[in-house]
Amino acid sequence: MSQLIIKGGRRLHGEVAVQGAKNSVLPILAATLLTSDTVALEGCPRLRDVDASMRILEGLGCSVRWEGNTLTADTSVLHQWEISDILMREMRSSAVFLGAILARCGQAELSYPGGCELGPRPIDLHLAGLRELGAEIEECGGLLHCKASRLRGKEIVLSLPSVGATENLMLAACGAEGVTTIANAAREPEIVDLQEFLNACGARVSGAGSSTVAVEGGRKLHGCTYRVMPDRIATATYLCAAASAGGEVFLRGAREDHLATVTAVLREAGCTLESDPAGIRCACRERPMAVRPVRTAPYPGFPTDAQAILMAALLRNRGTSVFEENIFENRYRHVDELTRMGARIRVSGRTAVVSGVDRLCGAAVRCTDLRGGAALCVAALAAEGETQVSALRHIDRGYENLEQDLKALGADAVRT
């Protein structure tokens, strides 16, 4: 089993280019099914979740290949509408293929998706919205049998601004007759990126980034060449790494407008951040200061994916910082591993209180999930001695080459 060995205590200095966004490219890969053509995705990150999406597309009959940092998908041939249980269990985002397959084939069969164990993440909003568009969905033995000989656009009001449900309905609506309006839609930048990709393929989608998304269905879509947006959570990870270890880093291609709530907290902690069209520069010269309570919320609120990472950066904060997790109930699974390194964290329900310590010590720790694993690496950069991080399969789901990026920023990080 491979490990990431990090020797802490080195201030960071250097520059890295931010990878393409994991949470953007996965729904876009599903959307390629709508084109019956060839799509080239530039800047696509090489991730375990991307590999899983590629295997889903290949299982459906499509051709997918890498050409450098560009992923090319030819979806002109599609001879299946089922996705195997094994592939569905590999990642949560596999559910987004349902809307695209229904729009393309008029039927689909798949099981419930997997992914990190962060608590219940039902896809009932996905299914309810698809039923409103005219899909017939039967659930039996963990399998979803879906038929939609004819999808019709209509107004759909989501009870929660679910990212996955918004994406699934956008894809299905492209194959529906008439206009579909999604109210209380998720507003994340990844939703905007999906809209821009669909429009580049000839769709008519508007409103992404606001609470109402409109899709004019029934248009024939074509292939295109498209560049995926930069990953805002990877950006947050390297900003928090600088806050944890100290130093100055430049993140080429990063966009501060995608993570303003994170940068606001880092400035409050004492970091200096400057951004321009080229990227973000972050300098952290002292131990972080305590910050006001951090409460996760749907975008544009503080992202749940950055909660563990920021917590790791504030383990040595001068005072006490409070976190409130409002999205996933099991988002504190990383806390026990951080305490192995000397962190002082008290958890009660959805609240975690971080009391700053003078020093952290390297330890053998295990990734509990994708962002929890990144948090362990951020903490290790500030710890004295050596930290061995295991179960790297979680990290590899969302970071193209975490250890190489950390090394480029001056960290002592080696995968063994």
PDB file of C-alpha atoms in Angstrom, residues 7 14 52 67 78 80 86 104 117 125 141 161 166 196 221 228 253 258 290 315 332 347 379-380 402:
ATOM      1  CA  LYS A   7       8.518  16.003   6.497  1.00  0.00           C
ATOM      2  CA  GLY A  14       7.046  28.472  -5.450  1.00  0.00           C
ATOM      3  CA  ALA A  52     -14.252   5.854 -13.594  1.00  0.00           C
ATOM      4  CA  GLU A  67      -3.911  13.120 -25.952  1.00  0.00           C
ATOM      5  CA  LEU A  78     -23.847   4.045 -28.055  1.00  0.00           C
ATOM      6  CA  GLN A  80     -25.822   0.230 -24.069  1.00  0.00           C
ATOM      7  CA  ILE A  86     -19.290  -1.844  -9.872  1.00  0.00           C
ATOM      8  CA  ARG A 104     -30.091  10.120 -25.526  1.00  0.00           C
ATOM      9  CA  GLU A 117     -18.932   8.017   3.054  1.00  0.00           C
ATOM     10  CA  LEU A 125     -34.325  15.162  -5.871  1.00  0.00           C
ATOM     11  CA  GLY A 141     -33.333  -4.316  -5.377  1.00  0.00           C
ATOM     12  CA  PRO A 161     -30.226  23.722  -4.239  1.00  0.00           C
ATOM     13  CA  THR A 166     -29.381  20.639 -11.001  1.00  0.00           C
ATOM     14  CA  GLU A 196     -20.951  27.018 -21.077  1.00  0.00           C
ATOM     15  CA  LEU A 221     -25.986  19.106 -30.178  1.00  0.00           C
ATOM     16  CA  VAL A 228     -12.387  22.961 -18.149  1.00  0.00           C
ATOM     17  CA  GLY A 253      -4.795  29.993 -13.327  1.00  0.00           C
ATOM     18  CA  HIS A 258     -14.759  31.156  -7.321  1.00  0.00           C
ATOM     19  CA  ALA A 290      -8.234  32.765  15.214  1.00  0.00           C
ATOM     20  CA  LEU A 315      -4.694  23.863  14.008  1.00  0.00           C
ATOM     21  CA  TYR A 332     -15.593  15.426  10.706  1.00  0.00           C
ATOM     22  CA  VAL A 347     -16.686  17.924  18.191  1.00  0.00           C
ATOM     23  CA  ALA A 379      -1.482  19.653   8.666  1.00  0.00           C
ATOM     24  CA  ALA A 380       1.626  17.554   8.018  1.00  0.00           C
ATOM     25  CA  LEU A 402      -0.719  16.287  -4.972  1.00  0.00           C
TER      26      LEU A 402
END
